[in-house]
PDB file of C-alpha atoms in Angstrom:
ATOM      1  CA  MET A  44      -2.455  18.727 -12.383  1.00  0.00           C
ATOM      2  CA  ARG A  45      -6.007  18.887 -13.782  1.00  0.00           C
ATOM      3  CA  ALA A  46      -9.130  18.814 -11.628  1.00  0.00           C
ATOM      4  CA  ASP A  47     -11.299  15.704 -11.703  1.00  0.00           C
ATOM      5  CA  LEU A  48     -15.005  16.177 -12.391  1.00  0.00           C
ATOM      6  CA  GLU A  49     -15.810  13.666  -9.636  1.00  0.00           C
ATOM      7  CA  TRP A  50     -14.255  16.037  -7.085  1.00  0.00           C
ATOM      8  CA  PHE A  51     -16.844  18.682  -7.944  1.00  0.00           C
ATOM      9  CA  ARG A  52     -19.671  16.148  -7.960  1.00  0.00           C
ATOM     10  CA  THR A  53     -18.631  15.001  -4.485  1.00  0.00           C
ATOM     11  CA  PHE A  54     -18.323  18.602  -3.291  1.00  0.00           C
ATOM     12  CA  LYS A  55     -21.875  19.330  -4.468  1.00  0.00           C
ATOM     13  CA  ALA A  56     -23.217  16.229  -2.711  1.00  0.00           C
ATOM     14  CA  ILE A  57     -21.548  17.225   0.581  1.00  0.00           C
ATOM     15  CA  PHE A  58     -22.874  20.784   0.215  1.00  0.00           C
ATOM     16  CA  ASP A  59     -26.404  19.499  -0.481  1.00  0.00           C
ATOM     17  CA  THR A  60     -26.567  16.801   2.215  1.00  0.00           C
ATOM     18  CA  GLY A  61     -24.421  18.370   4.915  1.00  0.00           C
ATOM     19  CA  THR A  62     -22.508  15.217   5.878  1.00  0.00           C
ATOM     20  CA  MET A  63     -19.854  12.956   4.370  1.00  0.00           C
ATOM     21  CA  SER A  64     -21.881   9.816   5.075  1.00  0.00           C
ATOM     22  CA  ASP A  65     -25.026  11.158   3.388  1.00  0.00           C
ATOM     23  CA  ALA A  66     -22.970  12.318   0.407  1.00  0.00           C
ATOM     24  CA  ALA A  67     -21.523   8.797   0.134  1.00  0.00           C
ATOM     25  CA  LYS A  68     -25.031   7.302   0.096  1.00  0.00           C
ATOM     26  CA  GLU A  69     -26.222   9.775  -2.526  1.00  0.00           C
ATOM     27  CA  LEU A  70     -23.233   9.088  -4.792  1.00  0.00           C
ATOM     28  CA  ASN A  71     -23.261   5.353  -4.037  1.00  0.00           C
ATOM     29  CA  ILE A  72     -19.561   5.354  -3.170  1.00  0.00           C
ATOM     30  CA  SER A  73     -17.717   4.742   0.088  1.00  0.00           C
ATOM     31  CA  GLN A  74     -17.158   7.423   2.699  1.00  0.00           C
ATOM     32  CA  PRO A  75     -13.358   7.095   2.235  1.00  0.00           C
ATOM     33  CA  GLY A  76     -13.914   7.860  -1.440  1.00  0.00           C
ATOM     34  CA  VAL A  77     -15.865  11.002  -0.530  1.00  0.00           C
ATOM     35  CA  SER A  78     -13.114  12.075   1.861  1.00  0.00           C
ATOM     36  CA  LEU A  79     -10.438  11.485  -0.771  1.00  0.00           C
ATOM     37  CA  HIS A  80     -12.323  13.485  -3.431  1.00  0.00           C
ATOM     38  CA  LEU A  81     -12.885  16.414  -1.088  1.00  0.00           C
ATOM     39  CA  SER A  82      -9.265  16.536   0.119  1.00  0.00           C
ATOM     40  CA  SER A  83      -8.076  16.356  -3.503  1.00  0.00           C
ATOM     41  CA  LEU A  84     -10.325  19.287  -4.470  1.00  0.00           C
ATOM     42  CA  GLU A  85      -9.228  21.341  -1.456  1.00  0.00           C
ATOM     43  CA  ASN A  86      -5.566  20.638  -2.264  1.00  0.00           C
ATOM     44  CA  TYR A  87      -6.199  21.638  -5.884  1.00  0.00           C
ATOM     45  CA  ILE A  88      -7.904  24.895  -4.878  1.00  0.00           C
ATOM     46  CA  GLY A  89      -5.439  25.559  -2.078  1.00  0.00           C
ATOM     47  CA  HIS A  90      -8.060  26.307   0.585  1.00  0.00           C
ATOM     48  CA  PRO A  91     -10.465  24.358   2.829  1.00  0.00           C
ATOM     49  CA  LEU A  92     -14.109  24.464   1.776  1.00  0.00           C
ATOM     50  CA  PHE A  93     -15.892  23.274   4.914  1.00  0.00           C
ATOM     51  CA  GLU A  94     -15.688  23.656   8.651  1.00  0.00           C
ATOM     52  CA  ARG A  95     -15.960  20.181  10.136  1.00  0.00           C
ATOM     53  CA  ASN A  96     -17.782  19.453  13.385  1.00  0.00           C
ATOM     54  CA  THR A  97     -19.201  16.250  14.864  1.00  0.00           C
ATOM     55  CA  ARG A  98     -22.533  16.519  13.036  1.00  0.00           C
ATOM     56  CA  LYS A  99     -22.271  18.597   9.873  1.00  0.00           C
ATOM     57  CA  MET A 100     -19.964  19.894   7.195  1.00  0.00           C
ATOM     58  CA  ILE A 101     -20.442  23.675   7.263  1.00  0.00           C
ATOM     59  CA  PRO A 102     -19.543  25.376   3.951  1.00  0.00           C
ATOM     60  CA  ASN A 103     -17.411  28.512   4.144  1.00  0.00           C
ATOM     61  CA  GLU A 104     -17.629  31.512   1.829  1.00  0.00           C
ATOM     62  CA  ARG A 105     -15.322  29.948  -0.751  1.00  0.00           C
ATOM     63  CA  ALA A 106     -17.534  26.850  -0.822  1.00  0.00           C
ATOM     64  CA  ARG A 107     -20.707  28.903  -1.305  1.00  0.00           C
ATOM     65  CA  LYS A 108     -19.094  30.804  -4.180  1.00  0.00           C
ATOM     66  CA  LEU A 109     -17.882  27.583  -5.820  1.00  0.00           C
ATOM     67  CA  TYR A 110     -21.303  25.983  -5.399  1.00  0.00           C
ATOM     68  CA  ARG A 111     -22.979  28.865  -7.217  1.00  0.00           C
ATOM     69  CA  GLN A 112     -20.462  28.512 -10.072  1.00  0.00           C
ATOM     70  CA  ILE A 113     -20.853  24.774 -10.638  1.00  0.00           C
ATOM     71  CA  CYS A 114     -24.389  23.913  -9.471  1.00  0.00           C
ATOM     72  CA  TYR A 115     -26.259  24.525 -12.714  1.00  0.00           C
ATOM     73  CA  SER A 116     -23.695  22.769 -14.917  1.00  0.00           C
ATOM     74  CA  LEU A 117     -23.480  19.700 -12.654  1.00  0.00           C
ATOM     75  CA  THR A 118     -27.250  19.431 -12.377  1.00  0.00           C
ATOM     76  CA  LYS A 119     -27.613  19.378 -16.172  1.00  0.00           C
ATOM     77  CA  LEU A 120     -24.776  16.844 -16.455  1.00  0.00           C
ATOM     78  CA  GLU A 121     -26.447  14.581 -13.883  1.00  0.00           C
ATOM     79  CA  GLU A 122     -29.682  14.695 -15.886  1.00  0.00           C
ATOM     80  CA  VAL A 123     -27.799  13.458 -18.949  1.00  0.00           C
ATOM     81  CA  GLU A 124     -25.938  10.842 -16.881  1.00  0.00           C
ATOM     82  CA  ASN A 125     -29.143   9.513 -15.329  1.00  0.00           C
ATOM     83  CA  SER A 126     -30.660   9.143 -18.777  1.00  0.00           C
ATOM     84  CA  VAL A 127     -27.624   7.223 -20.024  1.00  0.00           C
ATOM     85  CA  ARG A 128     -27.435   5.081 -16.871  1.00  0.00           C
ATOM     86  CA  LYS A 129     -30.974   3.813 -17.383  1.00  0.00           C
ATOM     87  CA  ARG A 130     -29.839   2.367 -20.682  1.00  0.00           C
ATOM     88  CA  SER A 131     -26.389   1.131 -19.634  1.00  0.00           C
ATOM     89  CA  GLY A 132     -27.211  -0.837 -16.483  1.00  0.00           C
ATOM     90  CA  LYS A 133     -25.663  -0.987 -12.990  1.00  0.00           C
ATOM     91  CA  GLU A 134     -23.309   1.741 -11.783  1.00  0.00           C
ATOM     92  CA  ARG A 135     -19.787   0.676 -10.765  1.00  0.00           C
ATOM     93  CA  MET A 136     -18.802   1.103  -7.126  1.00  0.00           C
ATOM     94  CA  THR A 137     -15.416   2.574  -6.120  1.00  0.00           C
ATOM     95  CA  LEU A 138     -13.078   0.879  -3.624  1.00  0.00           C
ATOM     96  CA  CYS A 139     -10.055   2.624  -2.045  1.00  0.00           C
ATOM     97  CA  LEU A 140      -7.097   0.316  -1.322  1.00  0.00           C
ATOM     98  CA  GLY A 141      -3.942   1.036   0.704  1.00  0.00           C
ATOM     99  CA  VAL A 142      -1.023  -1.324   0.065  1.00  0.00           C
ATOM    100  CA  TYR A 143       2.747  -1.661  -0.293  1.00  0.00           C
ATOM    101  CA  SER A 144       3.680  -1.032  -3.917  1.00  0.00           C
ATOM    102  CA  GLY A 145       5.458  -4.384  -4.279  1.00  0.00           C
ATOM    103  CA  LEU A 146       2.459  -6.333  -3.050  1.00  0.00           C
ATOM    104  CA  PHE A 147       0.149  -4.390  -5.341  1.00  0.00           C
ATOM    105  CA  SER A 148       2.246  -5.359  -8.374  1.00  0.00           C
ATOM    106  CA  GLN A 149       2.362  -8.944  -7.211  1.00  0.00           C
ATOM    107  CA  LEU A 150      -1.174  -9.581  -5.976  1.00  0.00           C
ATOM    108  CA  ILE A 151      -3.575  -7.050  -7.471  1.00  0.00           C
ATOM    109  CA  ALA A 152      -2.193  -5.644 -10.720  1.00  0.00           C
ATOM    110  CA  PRO A 153      -2.665  -8.870 -12.757  1.00  0.00           C
ATOM    111  CA  HIS A 154      -6.407  -8.820 -11.936  1.00  0.00           C
ATOM    112  CA  ILE A 155      -7.249  -5.147 -12.525  1.00  0.00           C
ATOM    113  CA  ALA A 156      -8.965  -5.829 -15.850  1.00  0.00           C
ATOM    114  CA  ASP A 157     -11.232  -8.450 -14.194  1.00  0.00           C
ATOM    115  CA  LEU A 158     -12.601  -6.202 -11.443  1.00  0.00           C
ATOM    116  CA  ASP A 159     -16.243  -5.153 -11.727  1.00  0.00           C
ATOM    117  CA  PHE A 160     -15.672  -2.030  -9.616  1.00  0.00           C
ATOM    118  CA  ASN A 161     -13.434   1.051  -9.755  1.00  0.00           C
ATOM    119  CA  LEU A 162     -10.225   1.029  -7.719  1.00  0.00           C
ATOM    120  CA  ILE A 163      -8.276   3.909  -6.142  1.00  0.00           C
ATOM    121  CA  VAL A 164      -4.854   2.774  -4.880  1.00  0.00           C
ATOM    122  CA  GLN A 165      -2.578   4.506  -2.386  1.00  0.00           C
ATOM    123  CA  PHE A 166       0.930   3.268  -1.525  1.00  0.00           C
ATOM    124  CA  GLY A 167       2.613   3.676   1.852  1.00  0.00           C
ATOM    125  CA  ASP A 168       4.250   2.099   4.889  1.00  0.00           C
ATOM    126  CA  ASN A 169       2.473   0.633   7.912  1.00  0.00           C
ATOM    127  CA  ASP A 170       2.026   3.951   9.705  1.00  0.00           C
ATOM    128  CA  LYS A 171       0.651   5.756   6.663  1.00  0.00           C
ATOM    129  CA  LEU A 172      -1.718   2.935   5.701  1.00  0.00           C
ATOM    130  CA  SER A 173      -3.096   2.582   9.235  1.00  0.00           C
ATOM    131  CA  LYS A 174      -3.768   6.333   9.408  1.00  0.00           C
ATOM    132  CA  LEU A 175      -5.495   6.269   6.016  1.00  0.00           C
ATOM    133  CA  LEU A 176      -7.758   3.436   7.179  1.00  0.00           C
ATOM    134  CA  GLU A 177      -8.518   5.112  10.510  1.00  0.00           C
ATOM    135  CA  SER A 178      -9.332   8.450   8.860  1.00  0.00           C
ATOM    136  CA  GLY A 179     -11.613   6.796   6.313  1.00  0.00           C
ATOM    137  CA  SER A 180      -9.435   7.681   3.316  1.00  0.00           C
ATOM    138  CA  VAL A 181      -9.231   4.013   2.276  1.00  0.00           C
ATOM    139  CA  ASP A 182     -11.575   1.046   2.695  1.00  0.00           C
ATOM    140  CA  ILE A 183      -9.039  -1.781   2.985  1.00  0.00           C
ATOM    141  CA  ILE A 184      -5.281  -2.139   3.570  1.00  0.00           C
ATOM    142  CA  ILE A 185      -2.511  -4.721   3.724  1.00  0.00           C
ATOM    143  CA  THR A 186      -0.217  -4.164   6.714  1.00  0.00           C
ATOM    144  CA  SER A 187       2.246  -6.022   8.936  1.00  0.00           C
ATOM    145  CA  ILE A 188       0.943  -4.280  12.071  1.00  0.00           C
ATOM    146  CA  GLU A 189      -2.463  -5.051  13.581  1.00  0.00           C
ATOM    147  CA  THR A 190      -3.408  -1.607  14.940  1.00  0.00           C
ATOM    148  CA  PRO A 191      -6.410  -1.573  17.322  1.00  0.00           C
ATOM    149  CA  ILE A 192      -8.876   0.800  15.661  1.00  0.00           C
ATOM    150  CA  HIS A 193     -12.591   1.083  16.353  1.00  0.00           C
ATOM    151  CA  ASN A 194     -14.788  -0.483  13.671  1.00  0.00           C
ATOM    152  CA  ILE A 195     -11.801  -2.065  11.867  1.00  0.00           C
ATOM    153  CA  SER A 196     -11.521  -5.814  11.300  1.00  0.00           C
ATOM    154  CA  TYR A 197      -8.234  -7.678  10.675  1.00  0.00           C
ATOM    155  CA  GLN A 198      -7.602 -11.103   9.137  1.00  0.00           C
ATOM    156  CA  VAL A 199      -4.255 -12.797   8.566  1.00  0.00           C
ATOM    157  CA  LEU A 200      -3.236 -12.730   4.893  1.00  0.00           C
ATOM    158  CA  GLY A 201      -0.166 -14.916   5.381  1.00  0.00           C
ATOM    159  CA  THR A 202       3.511 -15.020   6.313  1.00  0.00           C
ATOM    160  CA  SER A 203       6.358 -13.608   4.244  1.00  0.00           C
ATOM    161  CA  GLU A 204       9.901 -15.041   4.516  1.00  0.00           C
ATOM    162  CA  PHE A 205      12.862 -12.627   4.372  1.00  0.00           C
ATOM    163  CA  ILE A 206      16.262 -13.430   2.894  1.00  0.00           C
ATOM    164  CA  VAL A 207      19.549 -11.638   2.296  1.00  0.00           C
ATOM    165  CA  ALA A 208      19.514 -11.185  -1.476  1.00  0.00           C
ATOM    166  CA  ALA A 209      22.637 -10.296  -3.457  1.00  0.00           C
ATOM    167  CA  GLY A 210      23.000  -8.699  -6.861  1.00  0.00           C
ATOM    168  CA  LYS A 211      24.376 -11.191  -9.377  1.00  0.00           C
ATOM    169  CA  GLU A 212      27.541  -9.109  -9.856  1.00  0.00           C
ATOM    170  CA  THR A 213      28.294  -9.127  -6.103  1.00  0.00           C
ATOM    171  CA  ASP A 214      31.535 -10.896  -5.125  1.00  0.00           C
ATOM    172  CA  ILE A 215      30.320 -13.451  -2.588  1.00  0.00           C
ATOM    173  CA  SER A 216      33.399 -15.689  -2.677  1.00  0.00           C
ATOM    174  CA  GLN A 217      34.632 -14.504   0.743  1.00  0.00           C
ATOM    175  CA  PHE A 218      31.238 -15.107   2.285  1.00  0.00           C
ATOM    176  CA  GLN A 219      31.208 -18.666   0.980  1.00  0.00           C
ATOM    177  CA  GLN A 220      34.584 -19.326   2.625  1.00  0.00           C
ATOM    178  CA  LEU A 221      33.626 -17.916   6.040  1.00  0.00           C
ATOM    179  CA  ASP A 222      33.080 -20.069   9.092  1.00  0.00           C
ATOM    180  CA  ILE A 223      29.340 -19.464   9.192  1.00  0.00           C
ATOM    181  CA  GLU A 224      29.255 -20.183  12.930  1.00  0.00           C
ATOM    182  CA  ASN A 225      31.665 -17.325  13.587  1.00  0.00           C
ATOM    183  CA  LYS A 226      29.173 -14.509  13.988  1.00  0.00           C
ATOM    184  CA  GLY A 227      31.895 -11.883  14.244  1.00  0.00           C
ATOM    185  CA  GLN A 228      33.311 -12.795  10.826  1.00  0.00           C
ATOM    186  CA  VAL A 229      29.894 -12.961   9.228  1.00  0.00           C
ATOM    187  CA  ARG A 230      28.848  -9.623  10.693  1.00  0.00           C
ATOM    188  CA  LYS A 231      32.103  -7.972   9.586  1.00  0.00           C
ATOM    189  CA  TRP A 232      31.679  -9.215   6.013  1.00  0.00           C
ATOM    190  CA  LEU A 233      28.053  -8.074   5.860  1.00  0.00           C
ATOM    191  CA  GLN A 234      29.027  -4.629   7.127  1.00  0.00           C
ATOM    192  CA  SER A 235      31.646  -4.312   4.376  1.00  0.00           C
ATOM    193  CA  GLN A 236      29.038  -4.644   1.615  1.00  0.00           C
ATOM    194  CA  LEU A 237      26.831  -2.109  -0.134  1.00  0.00           C
ATOM    195  CA  TRP A 238      23.275  -2.298   1.186  1.00  0.00           C
ATOM    196  CA  TYR A 239      19.862  -1.275  -0.126  1.00  0.00           C
ATOM    197  CA  SER A 240      16.888  -0.728   2.156  1.00  0.00           C
ATOM    198  CA  ASN A 241      13.467   0.877   2.317  1.00  0.00           C
ATOM    199  CA  GLU A 242      12.236  -0.095   5.813  1.00  0.00           C
ATOM    200  CA  LYS A 243      14.008   0.936   9.021  1.00  0.00           C
ATOM    201  CA  ASN A 244      12.116  -1.533  11.191  1.00  0.00           C
ATOM    202  CA  ILE A 245      13.025  -4.536   9.017  1.00  0.00           C
ATOM    203  CA  TRP A 246      16.664  -3.429   8.940  1.00  0.00           C
ATOM    204  CA  ALA A 247      16.856  -3.024  12.744  1.00  0.00           C
ATOM    205  CA  ARG A 248      14.971  -6.256  13.369  1.00  0.00           C
ATOM    206  CA  PHE A 249      17.374  -8.319  11.235  1.00  0.00           C
ATOM    207  CA  TRP A 250      20.493  -7.186  13.130  1.00  0.00           C
ATOM    208  CA  LYS A 251      18.834  -7.546  16.528  1.00  0.00           C
ATOM    209  CA  LEU A 252      17.528 -11.001  15.681  1.00  0.00           C
ATOM    210  CA  ASN A 253      20.814 -12.367  14.305  1.00  0.00           C
ATOM    211  CA  PHE A 254      23.522 -10.509  16.215  1.00  0.00           C
ATOM    212  CA  LYS A 255      21.722  -9.442  19.410  1.00  0.00           C
ATOM    213  CA  LYS A 256      22.713  -5.812  18.896  1.00  0.00           C
ATOM    214  CA  GLU A 257      21.770  -2.730  16.949  1.00  0.00           C
ATOM    215  CA  SER A 258      23.341  -2.111  13.557  1.00  0.00           C
ATOM    216  CA  ASP A 259      26.181   0.395  13.849  1.00  0.00           C
ATOM    217  CA  PHE A 260      26.009   1.384  10.176  1.00  0.00           C
ATOM    218  CA  ALA A 261      23.297   2.576   7.811  1.00  0.00           C
ATOM    219  CA  PRO A 262      22.233   1.330   4.370  1.00  0.00           C
ATOM    220  CA  ASN A 263      24.083   2.943   1.472  1.00  0.00           C
ATOM    221  CA  TYR A 264      20.978   3.340  -0.693  1.00  0.00           C
ATOM    222  CA  VAL A 265      17.511   4.069   0.694  1.00  0.00           C
ATOM    223  CA  MET A 266      14.893   3.280  -1.945  1.00  0.00           C
ATOM    224  CA  PRO A 267      11.156   4.082  -2.071  1.00  0.00           C
ATOM    225  CA  ASP A 268      10.028   0.450  -2.366  1.00  0.00           C
ATOM    226  CA  LYS A 269      11.192  -3.149  -2.721  1.00  0.00           C
ATOM    227  CA  ASN A 270      10.506  -3.349  -6.463  1.00  0.00           C
ATOM    228  CA  THR A 271      13.024  -0.550  -7.007  1.00  0.00           C
ATOM    229  CA  ILE A 272      15.565  -2.411  -4.850  1.00  0.00           C
ATOM    230  CA  LEU A 273      14.968  -5.561  -6.880  1.00  0.00           C
ATOM    231  CA  ARG A 274      15.653  -3.735 -10.156  1.00  0.00           C
ATOM    232  CA  CYS A 275      18.878  -2.303  -8.688  1.00  0.00           C
ATOM    233  CA  LEU A 276      20.088  -5.710  -7.497  1.00  0.00           C
ATOM    234  CA  GLU A 277      19.388  -7.272 -10.894  1.00  0.00           C
ATOM    235  CA  LYS A 278      21.645  -4.733 -12.572  1.00  0.00           C
ATOM    236  CA  GLY A 279      24.486  -4.369 -10.087  1.00  0.00           C
ATOM    237  CA  VAL A 280      26.273  -5.082  -6.830  1.00  0.00           C
ATOM    238  CA  GLY A 281      24.909  -5.054  -3.308  1.00  0.00           C
ATOM    239  CA  LEU A 282      22.777  -6.757  -0.660  1.00  0.00           C
ATOM    240  CA  ALA A 283      19.234  -6.243   0.597  1.00  0.00           C
ATOM    241  CA  LEU A 284      16.756  -7.812   2.989  1.00  0.00           C
ATOM    242  CA  MET A 285      13.940  -8.917   0.717  1.00  0.00           C
ATOM    243  CA  PRO A 286      10.773 -11.034   0.935  1.00  0.00           C
ATOM    244  CA  HIS A 287      11.538 -14.220  -0.973  1.00  0.00           C
ATOM    245  CA  SER A 288       8.207 -13.995  -2.795  1.00  0.00           C
ATOM    246  CA  ILE A 289       9.143 -10.704  -4.472  1.00  0.00           C
ATOM    247  CA  CYS A 290      12.518 -11.907  -5.755  1.00  0.00           C
ATOM    248  CA  ARG A 291      11.698 -15.582  -6.403  1.00  0.00           C
ATOM    249  CA  ASP A 292      11.416 -15.202 -10.183  1.00  0.00           C
ATOM    250  CA  SER A 293      14.642 -13.176 -10.325  1.00  0.00           C
ATOM    251  CA  ILE A 294      16.431 -15.900  -8.330  1.00  0.00           C
ATOM    252  CA  GLU A 295      15.168 -18.603 -10.695  1.00  0.00           C
ATOM    253  CA  ARG A 296      16.424 -16.579 -13.699  1.00  0.00           C
ATOM    254  CA  GLY A 297      19.818 -16.118 -12.039  1.00  0.00           C
ATOM    255  CA  ASP A 298      19.440 -12.321 -11.912  1.00  0.00           C
ATOM    256  CA  ILE A 299      19.963 -12.206  -8.147  1.00  0.00           C
ATOM    257  CA  ILE A 300      21.292 -14.622  -5.516  1.00  0.00           C
ATOM    258  CA  CYS A 301      19.516 -16.033  -2.473  1.00  0.00           C
ATOM    259  CA  LEU A 302      22.533 -15.636  -0.210  1.00  0.00           C
ATOM    260  CA  TRP A 303      21.484 -16.287   3.385  1.00  0.00           C
ATOM    261  CA  LYS A 304      18.468 -16.596   5.659  1.00  0.00           C
ATOM    262  CA  GLY A 305      20.279 -15.573   8.814  1.00  0.00           C
ATOM    263  CA  TYR A 306      20.884 -17.587  11.952  1.00  0.00           C
ATOM    264  CA  VAL A 307      17.229 -17.115  12.793  1.00  0.00           C
ATOM    265  CA  GLU A 308      14.799 -17.049   9.874  1.00  0.00           C
ATOM    266  CA  MET A 309      12.948 -13.725   9.797  1.00  0.00           C
ATOM    267  CA  LYS A 310       9.300 -13.781   8.811  1.00  0.00           C
ATOM    268  CA  ASN A 311       6.600 -11.138   8.620  1.00  0.00           C
ATOM    269  CA  THR A 312       2.905 -11.759   9.187  1.00  0.00           C
ATOM    270  CA  LEU A 313       0.721  -9.656   6.915  1.00  0.00           C
ATOM    271  CA  TYR A 314      -2.861  -8.665   7.714  1.00  0.00           C
ATOM    272  CA  ILE A 315      -5.834  -7.453   5.723  1.00  0.00           C
ATOM    273  CA  GLY A 316      -7.588  -4.624   7.548  1.00  0.00           C
ATOM    274  CA  HIS A 317     -10.936  -3.182   6.469  1.00  0.00           C
ATOM    275  CA  ARG A 318     -13.885  -1.239   7.794  1.00  0.00           C
ATOM    276  CA  LYS A 319     -16.750  -3.246   9.298  1.00  0.00           C
ATOM    277  CA  ASN A 320     -20.302  -3.008   7.928  1.00  0.00           C
ATOM    278  CA  SER A 321     -19.132  -1.180   4.809  1.00  0.00           C
ATOM    279  CA  ILE A 322     -21.490  -0.555   1.898  1.00  0.00           C
ATOM    280  CA  LEU A 323     -18.636  -2.015  -0.153  1.00  0.00           C
ATOM    281  CA  SER A 324     -18.713  -5.414   1.585  1.00  0.00           C
ATOM    282  CA  ASP A 325     -19.047  -7.277  -1.739  1.00  0.00           C
ATOM    283  CA  GLU A 326     -16.125  -5.416  -3.294  1.00  0.00           C
ATOM    284  CA  ILE A 327     -14.013  -5.874  -0.150  1.00  0.00           C
ATOM    285  CA  GLN A 328     -14.718  -9.610  -0.177  1.00  0.00           C
ATOM    286  CA  GLN A 329     -13.767  -9.847  -3.859  1.00  0.00           C
ATOM    287  CA  ILE A 330     -10.441  -8.065  -3.416  1.00  0.00           C
ATOM    288  CA  LYS A 331      -9.704 -10.139  -0.284  1.00  0.00           C
ATOM    289  CA  GLU A 332     -10.231 -13.378  -2.216  1.00  0.00           C
ATOM    290  CA  ILE A 333      -7.916 -12.188  -4.997  1.00  0.00           C
ATOM    291  CA  MET A 334      -5.186 -11.174  -2.536  1.00  0.00           C
ATOM    292  CA  THR A 335      -5.449 -14.404  -0.523  1.00  0.00           C
ATOM    293  CA  THR A 336      -5.317 -16.640  -3.604  1.00  0.00           C
ATOM    294  CA  GLU A 337      -2.370 -14.809  -5.153  1.00  0.00           C
ATOM    295  CA  PHE A 338      -0.491 -14.630  -1.840  1.00  0.00           C
ATOM    296  CA  GLU A 339      -0.711 -18.404  -1.434  1.00  0.00           C
ATOM    297  CA  LYS A 340       0.661 -18.884  -4.960  1.00  0.00           C
ATOM    298  CA  CYS A 341       3.604 -16.541  -4.334  1.00  0.00           C
ATOM    299  CA  HIS A 342       4.499 -17.797  -0.854  1.00  0.00           C
ATOM    300  CA  ASN A 343       4.149 -21.556  -1.178  1.00  0.00           C
ATOM    301  CA  GLU A 344       7.870 -22.208  -1.713  1.00  0.00           C
ATOM    302  CA  SER A 345      10.873 -21.564   0.502  1.00  0.00           C
ATOM    303  CA  CYS A 346      14.218 -20.270  -0.729  1.00  0.00           C
ATOM    304  CA  GLN A 347      17.343 -22.460  -0.605  1.00  0.00           C
ATOM    305  CA  PRO A 348      20.215 -20.104   0.302  1.00  0.00           C
ATOM    306  CA  LEU A 349      23.888 -20.620  -0.537  1.00  0.00           C
ATOM    307  CA  ARG A 350      24.757 -20.864   3.182  1.00  0.00           C
TER     308      ARG A 350
END
């Protein structure tokens, strides 16, 4: 891994100003961006550079040595940059986004080229994304859990419908012949299949919701994200609990099968969480509008299952 010049620029700003918030103002980026740059530099070096207290960032000996090594070079570079900036116009802001990888591909990726600001993206589950937002490492997240955090605002993005999706090579003939009202038969058949999963809470919730008991078996294949599961289903055999929006195109092409919605339809409410009174309010509003518009496009149709 190579070091990023912006890490050193951020380090110098923290050293000069003494606080993360003042460094963010000087660099005209968000405080989560400053935090991310510093943690990346410290991970790259292998040692912390500051002692953190409630008021100031206190540089240690390693930080003072590094500052002496880079100060002159960065100062000269900033002089050149300032000269160029006067001729090139407004500086781009940087927004840090935390999101599920599948939703990023679906909602954000098609619009990357149209953004008028820089974007740093981090993938994760609900717990990771909430911690990143609380710590200031990201400015905005998409999550299915509304975690009470000081100075964080939540708005509903929308509702996602889950289905049991089957790979197109899966033998579903027995399922089609089952008495669907016989929950014991249905449960036994489902348990006999190969399963993909990437979320324990969704898996547990499905069995509790439909069969009033915990699952007594585990998924065969645990994947990092739903896009990976989708690719696996398109090429082989197996079942997975999937948001209909993610696999809608694959269902229309006949690459996977919308098998069942369950006895009780399972839906997930997704929220947009972001920091209040952020200097990136314009950028946050822009990314929110993109996500909301694309989400409505992807979730405006319901799946018609085989059973």
